[in-house]
PDB file of C-alpha atoms in Angstrom:
ATOM      1  CA  MET A  24      11.166 -70.411 -83.742  1.00 47.00           C
ATOM      2  CA  ARG A  25      12.301 -70.445 -87.480  1.00 70.00           C
ATOM      3  CA  THR A  26      15.617 -71.335 -87.691  1.00 79.00           C
ATOM      4  CA  TRP A  27      17.798 -67.840 -88.430  1.00 77.00           C
ATOM      5  CA  THR A  28      19.559 -67.121 -91.689  1.00 81.00           C
ATOM      6  CA  ALA A  29      21.927 -64.905 -92.463  1.00 76.00           C
ATOM      7  CA  THR A  30      19.114 -62.695 -94.635  1.00 74.00           C
ATOM      8  CA  ASP A  31      17.236 -62.318 -91.380  1.00 78.00           C
ATOM      9  CA  SER A  32      18.471 -59.452 -90.338  1.00 76.00           C
ATOM     10  CA  LEU A  33      18.340 -57.478 -93.244  1.00 80.00           C
ATOM     11  CA  TYR A  34      14.560 -56.691 -93.865  1.00 84.00           C
ATOM     12  CA  GLY A  35      14.828 -53.247 -92.973  1.00 85.00           C
ATOM     13  CA  THR A  36      18.302 -52.722 -95.089  1.00 84.00           C
ATOM     14  CA  ARG A  37      16.722 -54.107 -98.495  1.00 88.00           C
ATOM     15  CA  HIS A  38      14.253 -52.281 -98.088  1.00 92.00           C
ATOM     16  CA  LEU A  39      16.017 -48.854 -97.184  1.00 91.00           C
ATOM     17  CA  ALA A  40      17.684 -49.659 -99.817  1.00 92.00           C
ATOM     18  CA  GLU A  41      14.691 -50.255-102.626  1.00 95.00           C
ATOM     19  CA  VAL A  42      13.483 -46.729-101.534  1.00 97.00           C
ATOM     20  CA  TRP A  43      16.602 -45.091-102.091  1.00 96.00           C
ATOM     21  CA  GLU A  44      17.284 -47.281-105.616  1.00 96.00           C
ATOM     22  CA  LYS A  45      13.555 -45.835-106.602  1.00 97.00           C
ATOM     23  CA  ASP A  46      13.623 -41.856-105.255  1.00 97.00           C
ATOM     24  CA  GLY A  47      17.655 -41.485-107.158  1.00 97.00           C
ATOM     25  CA  THR A  48      19.426 -41.304-103.384  1.00 96.00           C
ATOM     26  CA  LEU A  49      21.499 -44.558-104.132  1.00 93.00           C
ATOM     27  CA  LYS A  50      23.179 -43.004-106.961  1.00 95.00           C
ATOM     28  CA  LYS A  51      24.215 -40.072-104.518  1.00 95.00           C
ATOM     29  CA  ILE A  52      25.759 -42.071-101.466  1.00 89.00           C
ATOM     30  CA  LYS A  53      29.111 -42.293-101.652  1.00 84.00           C
ATOM     31  CA  ALA A  54      29.736 -44.015 -98.280  1.00 78.00           C
ATOM     32  CA  PHE A  55      27.224 -45.201 -95.491  1.00 78.00           C
ATOM     33  CA  LEU A  56      27.720 -46.108 -91.483  1.00 73.00           C
ATOM     34  CA  LEU A  57      25.427 -48.140 -90.120  1.00 72.00           C
ATOM     35  CA  ALA A  58      26.004 -47.912 -86.329  1.00 67.00           C
ATOM     36  CA  ASP A  59      24.139 -50.201 -84.776  1.00 67.00           C
ATOM     37  CA  MET A  60      25.084 -51.031 -81.044  1.00 61.00           C
ATOM     38  CA  ILE A  61      21.922 -53.146 -80.284  1.00 62.00           C
ATOM     39  CA  GLY A  62      23.174 -55.990 -77.898  1.00 66.00           C
ATOM     40  CA  ASP A  63      26.903 -54.945 -77.725  1.00 65.00           C
ATOM     41  CA  ALA A  64      27.426 -54.961 -73.484  1.00 73.00           C
ATOM     42  CA  ASP A  65      30.090 -52.391 -73.661  1.00 74.00           C
ATOM     43  CA  LEU A  66      28.896 -49.960 -75.948  1.00 69.00           C
ATOM     44  CA  ASP A  67      32.121 -49.921 -77.200  1.00 71.00           C
ATOM     45  CA  ILE A  68      33.269 -49.682 -81.521  1.00 68.00           C
ATOM     46  CA  GLN A  69      35.925 -51.892 -82.450  1.00 73.00           C
ATOM     47  CA  ARG A  70      37.668 -52.233 -85.303  1.00 77.00           C
ATOM     48  CA  ASP A  71      35.893 -54.373 -88.174  1.00 77.00           C
ATOM     49  CA  SER A  72      38.330 -56.253 -90.446  1.00 81.00           C
ATOM     50  CA  ASN A  73      35.355 -56.239 -93.084  1.00 83.00           C
ATOM     51  CA  SER A  74      35.073 -52.353 -92.994  1.00 82.00           C
ATOM     52  CA  THR A  75      37.184 -50.252 -95.612  1.00 85.00           C
ATOM     53  CA  PRO A  76      39.951 -48.832 -93.272  1.00 88.00           C
ATOM     54  CA  TRP A  77      40.219 -45.015 -94.779  1.00 88.00           C
ATOM     55  CA  LEU A  78      36.203 -45.106 -93.956  1.00 82.00           C
ATOM     56  CA  GLU A  79      36.576 -46.674 -90.835  1.00 82.00           C
ATOM     57  CA  ASP A  80      39.130 -44.451 -89.718  1.00 87.00           C
ATOM     58  CA  LEU A  81      37.312 -40.995 -90.628  1.00 84.00           C
ATOM     59  CA  ALA A  82      34.218 -42.529 -88.589  1.00 79.00           C
ATOM     60  CA  LEU A  83      36.101 -43.146 -85.140  1.00 80.00           C
ATOM     61  CA  GLU A  84      38.030 -39.820 -85.237  1.00 84.00           C
ATOM     62  CA  ALA A  85      35.119 -37.951 -86.030  1.00 77.00           C
ATOM     63  CA  PRO A  86      33.926 -36.114 -82.579  1.00 80.00           C
ATOM     64  CA  PRO A  87      30.851 -37.162 -80.953  1.00 73.00           C
ATOM     65  CA  ALA A  88      27.237 -35.868 -81.986  1.00 65.00           C
TER      66      ALA A  88
END
C-alpha cells in the first residue's frame, strides 16, 4: 500500500475538469455541488465550514430528488 496523499482522492475530479475545460462546459458552470456520501455511516449532510455559505444554504433548502 502506498502512502495516501491529499491528491489521491481527486483522480476523477481532475479528469472531469480537464474534459469540461476542453469541451467548453467549464466556462458555463457557475456553481458545482459534489454530494459524496461514501463512508458516511449516518448519510446525513452537515454544514461545511469550507463551503460558500449562500450555495450551501441553497442546496440544503432544495427539495429531495
